[in-house]
XYZ file of C-alpha atoms in Angstrom:
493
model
C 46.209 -20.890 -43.422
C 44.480 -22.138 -40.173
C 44.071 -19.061 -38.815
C 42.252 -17.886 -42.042
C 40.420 -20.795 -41.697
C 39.598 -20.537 -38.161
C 38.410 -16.628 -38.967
C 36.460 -17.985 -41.736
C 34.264 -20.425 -39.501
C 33.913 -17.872 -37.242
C 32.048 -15.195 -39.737
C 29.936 -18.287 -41.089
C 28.712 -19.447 -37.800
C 27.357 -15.453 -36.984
C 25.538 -15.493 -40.051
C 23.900 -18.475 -39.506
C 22.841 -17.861 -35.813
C 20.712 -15.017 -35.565
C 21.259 -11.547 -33.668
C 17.947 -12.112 -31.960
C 18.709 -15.137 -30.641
C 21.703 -13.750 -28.503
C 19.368 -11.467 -27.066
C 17.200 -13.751 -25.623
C 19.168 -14.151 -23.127
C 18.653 -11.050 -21.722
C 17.087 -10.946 -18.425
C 14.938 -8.521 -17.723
C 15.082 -5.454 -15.466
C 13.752 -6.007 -12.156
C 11.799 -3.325 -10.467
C 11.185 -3.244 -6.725
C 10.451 0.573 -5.929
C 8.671 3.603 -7.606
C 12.348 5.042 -8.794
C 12.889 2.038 -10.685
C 9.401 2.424 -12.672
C 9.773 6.068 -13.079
C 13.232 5.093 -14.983
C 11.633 3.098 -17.193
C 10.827 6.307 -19.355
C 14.397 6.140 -19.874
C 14.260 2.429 -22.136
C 10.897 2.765 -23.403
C 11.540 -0.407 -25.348
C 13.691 -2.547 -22.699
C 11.770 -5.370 -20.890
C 10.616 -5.408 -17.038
C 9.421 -7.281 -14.615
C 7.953 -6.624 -11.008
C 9.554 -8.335 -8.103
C 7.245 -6.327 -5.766
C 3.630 -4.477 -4.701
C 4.476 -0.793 -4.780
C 2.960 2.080 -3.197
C 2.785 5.176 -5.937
C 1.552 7.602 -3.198
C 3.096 11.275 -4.216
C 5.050 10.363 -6.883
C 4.816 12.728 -10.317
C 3.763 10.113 -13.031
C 4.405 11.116 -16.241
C 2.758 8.795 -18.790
C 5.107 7.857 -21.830
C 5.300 5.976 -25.203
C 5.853 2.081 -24.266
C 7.024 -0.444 -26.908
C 8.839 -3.305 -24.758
C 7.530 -5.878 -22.099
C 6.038 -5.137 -18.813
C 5.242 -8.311 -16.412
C 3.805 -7.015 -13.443
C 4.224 -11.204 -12.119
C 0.621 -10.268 -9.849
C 2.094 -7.004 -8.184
C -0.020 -4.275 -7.472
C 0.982 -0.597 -8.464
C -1.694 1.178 -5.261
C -2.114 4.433 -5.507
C -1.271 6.029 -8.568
C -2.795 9.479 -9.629
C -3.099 10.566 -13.344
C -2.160 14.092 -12.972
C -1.041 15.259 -16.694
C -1.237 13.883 -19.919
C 1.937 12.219 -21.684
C 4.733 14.136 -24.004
C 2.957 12.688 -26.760
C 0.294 12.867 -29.403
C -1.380 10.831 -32.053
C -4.350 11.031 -33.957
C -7.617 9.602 -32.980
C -10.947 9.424 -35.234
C -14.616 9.904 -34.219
C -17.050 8.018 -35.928
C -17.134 10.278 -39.249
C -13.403 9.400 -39.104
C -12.585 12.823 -38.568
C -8.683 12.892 -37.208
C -7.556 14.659 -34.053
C -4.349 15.480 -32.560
C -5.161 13.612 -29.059
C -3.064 13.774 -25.673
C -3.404 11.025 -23.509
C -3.071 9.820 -19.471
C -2.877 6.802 -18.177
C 0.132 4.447 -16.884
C 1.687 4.203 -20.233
C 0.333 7.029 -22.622
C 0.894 4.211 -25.421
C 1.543 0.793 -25.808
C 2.999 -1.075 -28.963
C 4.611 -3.458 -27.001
C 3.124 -6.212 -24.272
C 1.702 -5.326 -20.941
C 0.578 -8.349 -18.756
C 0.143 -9.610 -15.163
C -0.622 -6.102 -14.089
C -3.282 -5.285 -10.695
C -3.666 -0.981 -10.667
C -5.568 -0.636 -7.489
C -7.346 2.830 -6.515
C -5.572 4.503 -9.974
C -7.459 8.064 -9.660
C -7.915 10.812 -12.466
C -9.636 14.111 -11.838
C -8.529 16.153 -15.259
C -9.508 18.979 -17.179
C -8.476 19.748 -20.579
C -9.530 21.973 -23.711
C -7.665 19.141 -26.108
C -8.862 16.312 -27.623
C -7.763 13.449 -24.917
C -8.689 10.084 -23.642
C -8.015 8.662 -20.096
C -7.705 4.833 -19.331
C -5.925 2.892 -16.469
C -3.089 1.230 -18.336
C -2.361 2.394 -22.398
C -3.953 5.779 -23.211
C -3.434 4.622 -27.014
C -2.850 0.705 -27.867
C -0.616 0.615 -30.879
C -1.183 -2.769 -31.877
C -0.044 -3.682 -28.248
C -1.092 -6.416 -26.240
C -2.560 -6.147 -22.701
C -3.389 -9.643 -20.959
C -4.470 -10.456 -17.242
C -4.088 -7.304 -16.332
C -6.793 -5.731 -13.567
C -7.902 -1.744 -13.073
C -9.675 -0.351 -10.024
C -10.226 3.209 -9.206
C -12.020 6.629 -10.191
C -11.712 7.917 -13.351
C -12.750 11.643 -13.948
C -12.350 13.820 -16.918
C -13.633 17.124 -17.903
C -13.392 18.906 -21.763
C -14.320 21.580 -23.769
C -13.213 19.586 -26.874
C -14.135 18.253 -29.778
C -13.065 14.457 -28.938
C -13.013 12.878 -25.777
C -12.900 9.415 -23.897
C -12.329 7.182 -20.838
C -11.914 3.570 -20.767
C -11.169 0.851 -17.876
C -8.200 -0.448 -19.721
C -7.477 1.034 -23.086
C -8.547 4.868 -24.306
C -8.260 4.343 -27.923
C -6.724 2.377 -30.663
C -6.059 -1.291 -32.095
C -4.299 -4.187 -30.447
C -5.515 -7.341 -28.056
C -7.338 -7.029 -24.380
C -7.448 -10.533 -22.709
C -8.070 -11.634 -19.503
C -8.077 -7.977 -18.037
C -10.331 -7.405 -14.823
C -11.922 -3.550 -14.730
C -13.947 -2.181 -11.255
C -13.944 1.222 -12.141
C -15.777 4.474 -11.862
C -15.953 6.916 -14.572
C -16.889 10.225 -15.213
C -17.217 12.298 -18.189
C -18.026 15.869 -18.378
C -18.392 17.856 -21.517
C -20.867 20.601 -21.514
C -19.382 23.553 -23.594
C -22.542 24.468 -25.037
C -20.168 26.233 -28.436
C -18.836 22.507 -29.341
C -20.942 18.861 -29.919
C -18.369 17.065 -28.103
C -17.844 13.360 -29.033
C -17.501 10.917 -26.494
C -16.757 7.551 -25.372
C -16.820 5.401 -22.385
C -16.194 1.674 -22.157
C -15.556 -0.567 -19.612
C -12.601 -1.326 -21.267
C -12.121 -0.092 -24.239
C -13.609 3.949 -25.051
C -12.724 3.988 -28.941
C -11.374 1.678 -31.858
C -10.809 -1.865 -32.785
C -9.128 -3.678 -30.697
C -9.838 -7.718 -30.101
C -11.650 -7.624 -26.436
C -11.683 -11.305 -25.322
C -12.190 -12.774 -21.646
C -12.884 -9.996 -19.309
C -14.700 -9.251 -16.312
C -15.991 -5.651 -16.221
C -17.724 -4.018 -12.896
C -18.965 -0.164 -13.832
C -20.462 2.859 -12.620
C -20.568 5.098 -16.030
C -21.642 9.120 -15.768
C -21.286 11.439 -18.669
C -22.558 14.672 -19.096
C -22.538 15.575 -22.575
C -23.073 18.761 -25.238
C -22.465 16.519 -28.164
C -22.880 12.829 -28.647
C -22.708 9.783 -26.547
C -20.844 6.305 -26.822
C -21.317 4.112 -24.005
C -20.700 0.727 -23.813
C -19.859 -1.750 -20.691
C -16.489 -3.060 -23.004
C -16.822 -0.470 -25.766
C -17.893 2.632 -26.265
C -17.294 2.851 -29.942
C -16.029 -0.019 -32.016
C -14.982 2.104 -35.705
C -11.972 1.190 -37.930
C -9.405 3.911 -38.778
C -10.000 5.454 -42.431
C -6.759 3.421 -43.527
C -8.289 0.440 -42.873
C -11.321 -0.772 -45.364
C -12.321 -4.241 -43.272
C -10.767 -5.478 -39.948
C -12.353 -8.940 -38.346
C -12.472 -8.634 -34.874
C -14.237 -9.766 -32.354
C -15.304 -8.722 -28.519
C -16.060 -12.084 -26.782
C -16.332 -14.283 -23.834
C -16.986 -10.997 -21.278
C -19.154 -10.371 -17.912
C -20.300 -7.255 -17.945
C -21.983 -5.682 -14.535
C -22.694 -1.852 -15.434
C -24.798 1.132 -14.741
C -24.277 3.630 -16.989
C -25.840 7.340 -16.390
C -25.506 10.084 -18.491
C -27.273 12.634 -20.580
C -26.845 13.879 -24.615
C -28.378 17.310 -24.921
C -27.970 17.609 -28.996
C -30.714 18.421 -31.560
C -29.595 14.883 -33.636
C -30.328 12.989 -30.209
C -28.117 9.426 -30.856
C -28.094 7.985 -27.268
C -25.505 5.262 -28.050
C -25.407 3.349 -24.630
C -25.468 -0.417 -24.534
C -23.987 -3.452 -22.335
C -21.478 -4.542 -24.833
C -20.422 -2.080 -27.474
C -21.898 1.701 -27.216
C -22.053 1.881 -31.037
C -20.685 -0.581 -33.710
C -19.580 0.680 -37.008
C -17.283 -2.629 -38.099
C -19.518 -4.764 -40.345
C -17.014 -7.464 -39.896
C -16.915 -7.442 -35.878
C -17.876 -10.705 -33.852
C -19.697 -10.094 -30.499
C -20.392 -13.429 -29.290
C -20.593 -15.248 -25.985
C -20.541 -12.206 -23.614
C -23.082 -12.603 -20.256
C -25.126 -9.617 -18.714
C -24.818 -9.786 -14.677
C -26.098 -6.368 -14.924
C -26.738 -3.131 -17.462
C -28.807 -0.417 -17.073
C -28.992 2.404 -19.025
C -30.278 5.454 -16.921
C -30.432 8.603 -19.651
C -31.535 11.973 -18.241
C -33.283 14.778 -19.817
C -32.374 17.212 -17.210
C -29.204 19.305 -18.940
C -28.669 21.534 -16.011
C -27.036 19.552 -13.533
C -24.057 17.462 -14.251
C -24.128 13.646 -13.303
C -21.869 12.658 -10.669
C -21.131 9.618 -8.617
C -22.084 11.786 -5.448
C -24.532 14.274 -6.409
C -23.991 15.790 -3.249
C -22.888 19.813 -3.633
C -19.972 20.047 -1.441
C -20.194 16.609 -0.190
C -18.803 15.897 3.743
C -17.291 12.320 4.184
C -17.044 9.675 6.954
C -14.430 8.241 7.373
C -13.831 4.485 8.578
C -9.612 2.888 8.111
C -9.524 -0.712 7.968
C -6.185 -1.199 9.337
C -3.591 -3.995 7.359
C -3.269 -7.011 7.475
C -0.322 -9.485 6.925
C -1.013 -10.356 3.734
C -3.746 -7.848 2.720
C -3.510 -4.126 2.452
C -5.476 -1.440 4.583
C -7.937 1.316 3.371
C -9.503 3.947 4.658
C -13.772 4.034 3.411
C -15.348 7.335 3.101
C -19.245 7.580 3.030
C -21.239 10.533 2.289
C -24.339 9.715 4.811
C -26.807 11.994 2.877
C -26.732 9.692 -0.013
C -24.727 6.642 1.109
C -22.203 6.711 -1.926
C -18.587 5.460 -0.460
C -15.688 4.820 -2.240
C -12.416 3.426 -0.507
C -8.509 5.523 -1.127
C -5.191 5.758 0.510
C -4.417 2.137 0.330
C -1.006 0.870 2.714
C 0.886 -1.914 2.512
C -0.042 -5.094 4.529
C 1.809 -4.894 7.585
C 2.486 -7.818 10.538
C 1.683 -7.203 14.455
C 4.001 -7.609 16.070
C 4.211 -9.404 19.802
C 6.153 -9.728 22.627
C 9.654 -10.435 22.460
C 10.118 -14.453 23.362
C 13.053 -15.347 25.497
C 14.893 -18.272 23.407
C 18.117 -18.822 25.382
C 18.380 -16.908 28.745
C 21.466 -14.543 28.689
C 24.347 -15.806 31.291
C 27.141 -14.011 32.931
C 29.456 -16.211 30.916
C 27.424 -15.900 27.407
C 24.663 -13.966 25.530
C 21.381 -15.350 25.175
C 18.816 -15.150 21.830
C 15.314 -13.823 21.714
C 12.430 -13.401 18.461
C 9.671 -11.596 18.159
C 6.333 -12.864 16.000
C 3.654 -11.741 14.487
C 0.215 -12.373 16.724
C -1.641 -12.510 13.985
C 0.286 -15.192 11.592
C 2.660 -16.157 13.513
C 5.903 -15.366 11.371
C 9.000 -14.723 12.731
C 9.647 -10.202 12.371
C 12.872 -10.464 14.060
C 15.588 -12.377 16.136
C 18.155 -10.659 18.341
C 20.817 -11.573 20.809
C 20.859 -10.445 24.396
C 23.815 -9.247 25.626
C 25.561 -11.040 28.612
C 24.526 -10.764 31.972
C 26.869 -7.644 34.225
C 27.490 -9.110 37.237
C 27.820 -6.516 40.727
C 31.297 -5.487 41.269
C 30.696 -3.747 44.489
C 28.145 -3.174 46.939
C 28.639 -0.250 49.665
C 26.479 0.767 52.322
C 25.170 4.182 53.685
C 27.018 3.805 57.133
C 29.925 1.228 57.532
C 28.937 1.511 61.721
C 26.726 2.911 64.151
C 24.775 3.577 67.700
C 20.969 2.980 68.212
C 19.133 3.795 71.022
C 17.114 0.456 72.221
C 13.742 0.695 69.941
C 15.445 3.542 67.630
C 15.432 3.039 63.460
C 17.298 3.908 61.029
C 17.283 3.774 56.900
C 20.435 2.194 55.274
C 21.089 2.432 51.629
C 23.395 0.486 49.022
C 24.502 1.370 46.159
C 25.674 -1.308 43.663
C 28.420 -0.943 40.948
C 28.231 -0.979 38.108
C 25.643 1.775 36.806
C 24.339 -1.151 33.937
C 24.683 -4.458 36.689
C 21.743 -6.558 35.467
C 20.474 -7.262 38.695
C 19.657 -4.396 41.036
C 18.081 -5.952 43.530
C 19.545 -6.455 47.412
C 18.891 -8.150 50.191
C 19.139 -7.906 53.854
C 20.191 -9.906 56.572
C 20.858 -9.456 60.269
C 23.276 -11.745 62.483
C 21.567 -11.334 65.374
C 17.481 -10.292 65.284
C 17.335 -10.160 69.080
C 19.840 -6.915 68.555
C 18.633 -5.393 65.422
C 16.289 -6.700 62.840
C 16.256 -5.367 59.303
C 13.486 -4.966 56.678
C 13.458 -5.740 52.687
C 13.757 -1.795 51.758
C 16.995 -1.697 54.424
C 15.034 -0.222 57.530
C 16.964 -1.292 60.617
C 15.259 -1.578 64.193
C 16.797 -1.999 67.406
C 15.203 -4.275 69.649
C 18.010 -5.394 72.118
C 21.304 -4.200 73.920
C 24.153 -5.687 72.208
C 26.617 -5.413 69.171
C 25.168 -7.401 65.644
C 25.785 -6.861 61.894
C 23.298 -5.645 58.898
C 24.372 -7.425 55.851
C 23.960 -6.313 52.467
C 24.328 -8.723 49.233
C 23.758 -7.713 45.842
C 21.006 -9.623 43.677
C 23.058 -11.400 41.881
C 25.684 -12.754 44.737
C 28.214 -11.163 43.216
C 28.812 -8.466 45.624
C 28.050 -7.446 49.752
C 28.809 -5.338 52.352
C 27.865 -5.308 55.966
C 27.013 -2.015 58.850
C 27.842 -3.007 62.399
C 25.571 -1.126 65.078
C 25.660 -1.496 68.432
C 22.777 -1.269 70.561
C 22.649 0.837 73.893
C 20.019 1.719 76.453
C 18.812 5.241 77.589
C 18.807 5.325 82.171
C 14.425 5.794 81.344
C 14.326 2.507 79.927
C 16.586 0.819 81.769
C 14.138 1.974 85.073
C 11.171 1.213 82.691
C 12.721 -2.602 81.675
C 14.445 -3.688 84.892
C 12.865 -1.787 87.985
C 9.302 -1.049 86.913
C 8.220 -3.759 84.463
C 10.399 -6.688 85.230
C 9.356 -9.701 84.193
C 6.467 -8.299 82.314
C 8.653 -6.443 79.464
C 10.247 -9.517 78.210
C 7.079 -11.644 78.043
């Protein structure tokens, strides 16, 4: 009966607490390393967090479908190229609400679930497609996602021969919420098949749809070259509702917006959509309130023959300056054209410490090891601490000759060699017992300067060790005469 009972309680109290609940103790996956984001293709909808800046230099990104949580916690992804669309497709509308089967690029090719606390720094895009396709920094399509305090800065290029095309800062196209996001970003659209009237869209942060654009901070240089019609906004480039959806009240508010946009429409029905806020508005029930104009211009050209670029320049050649790293602040390399003085900055590296001279902490002994750091001359952090290994005292100290004969005022070189190979202290010295016999340099030179017997001692540097040469002194009959019978008195004064 109790254990019935007990079973009972049991079952009641898991119906009562919720399944979601348990999970909420989840923790999130950490990522530190390129590896672990490319993995998170593998649990599209598991939740992550970035424990670290990462360098995306060479790796493959392939964008995919993302419905979990992605806290970037302020890391930087540096960078990252936007080679190839993602796996998958969705449809997209232009502004007759005509539906296309559209490929995206960007970090994430969609996003249904929450992306926030995100810096992409120098993200770069230089595609070509004959699909309908937008390009954006972090969700090619928002699927009633979220993006929040989340910053994009790079180049943006993309070229069609489609129907439907776009580029945004942040988003490409679709519905969700933009807060709080940062964009510096230049972007480039190209779409000049004279056979199709190509739609497209650029927006500082948005290119295309509905989504709720609140709080952000856009910086952009806008070109696009188009056979078709033009949407160009500094947050939106076209703010339309999907066909599905009769009314939707939204609202793009609170933004800075500092943009130039160029570009060109060469179509009989000239539109020229191109404003500081939203390109084109076709939502009766959208609020655009409270946004500030640093800077817009509008710069439209009638010239259809030459595609506008950020560096006009055919064949362009680049100077190039590298601002080295810091400890706290990455490195960059700045490359100028100096025909027309455009620049843009690439191949970012991490922040990096100088290092110094090692610093002697605790001398090493004979008896005991000693300790010494190293610090960065910049910041002064400690890089490193190591131990230094024990002093080798000499073991033995032997000398070229063990005894000799010198002529009066004859030299002669003596060497020592000191055991062992790694003793610590190499150095010798030199002594003679009696300097009115022989007298002997630092280097081990020996001179005889009287008749008699003495001794050339040898001691290693480190006391440890010594050996000693005797050498006896003698005098040839010539200067004997010379001293003695010629000289006398004179030769020893």
């Amino acid at each position: 009966m109790k254990h019935r009972l007990l079973t009972a309680v049991l079952i009641l109290m898991l119906l009562c607490f919720p399944l979601s609940a348990l999970a909420e103790g989840v923790d999130p996956v950490v990522i530190t390393d390129a590896a672990g984001l490319v993995a998170m293709a593998q649990q599209p909808d598991g939740d992550f967090v970035l424990d670290a800046d990462i360098d995306m230099s060479g790796v493959n990104w392939v964008p995919f479908a993302f419905s979990g949580s992605f806290d970037g916690a302020g890391h930087t992804l540096y960078n990252l190229t936007l080679s190839q669309a993602g796996d998958e497709t969705r449809i997209t509308y232009d502004g007759r609400h005509r539906g296309y089967h559209t490929e995206f690029a960007a970090l994430f090719s969609s996003v249904s679930g929450t992306v926030q606390n995100l810096n992409l720094l120098n993200v770069k895009a230089d595609l070509s497609t004959d699909q309908p396709f937008f390009l954006a920094g972090i969700a090619g399509f928002l699927a009633k996602g979220t993006i929040t305090n989340c910053s994009v800065s790079g180049r943006l290029k993309i070229a069609t021969t489609a129907m439907q095309c776009g580029a945004g800062g942040i988003v490409g196209f679709g519905r969700g919420r933009i807060e709080g996001c940062t964009v510096n970003a230049e972007i480039t659209i190209v779409a000049v098949n004279p056979e199709v009237k190509c739609e497209e869209y650029l927006g500082g942060i948005l290119a295309n749809g509905y989504a709720d654009v609140e709080n952000c901070t856009i910086t952009l240089a806008g070109y696009t070259s188009v056979h078709g019609y033009v949407h160009n906004g500094g947050i939106v480039g076209l703010s339309d509702i999907n066909p599905e959806n009769k009314r939707y009240f939204g609202f793009v508010r609170g933004c800075s917006v500092d943009a130039v946009i160029s570009f060109f429409e060469n179509v009989e029905d000239r539109r020229a959509y191109c404003r500081a806020y939203v390109g084109e508005n076709q939502n009766d029930d959208l609020t655009i309130a409270g946004n500030e104009t640093v800077r817009f211009e509008s710069k439209e050209s009638k010239d259809f023959s030459r595609i506008l670029l950020p560096d006009p320049t055919d064949n362009p050649v680049y100077d190039s300056v590298v601002t080295p790293p810091l400890c706290t602040t990455l490195g960059y390399t700045t490359y100028t054209n100096p025909k027309t003085g455009y620049s843009y900055t690439d191949d970012y590296t991490a922040p990096a410490h100088t290092p110094g001279d090692w610093q002697v902490v605790t001398p090493a002994t004979y008896e005991s090891e000693g300790l010494q750091r190293q610090y960065c001359v910049e910041c002064g952090i400690l890089l490193a601490e190591e131990a230094i290994p024990p002093l080798v005292a000499a073991t033995t100290c032997t000398l070229s000759e063990s005894s000799v004969r010198l002529k009066l005022r004859d030299t002669m070189q003596l060497t020592a060699n000191v055991l062992p190979e790694d003793t610590s202290d190499k150095n010798v010295s030199w002594t003679s017992s009696d300097e009115s016999v022989v007298r002997v340099d630092a280097n081990g030179l020996v001179t005889a300067v009287g008749k008699g017997t003495a001794a050339i001692n040898c001691k290693s540097g480190d006391g440890f060790a010594s050996d000693a040469c005797e050498v006896e002194v003698d005098q040839t009959t010539g200067q004997w005469i010379t001293r003695y019978v010629l000289f006398g008195w004179i030769w020893d004064n």
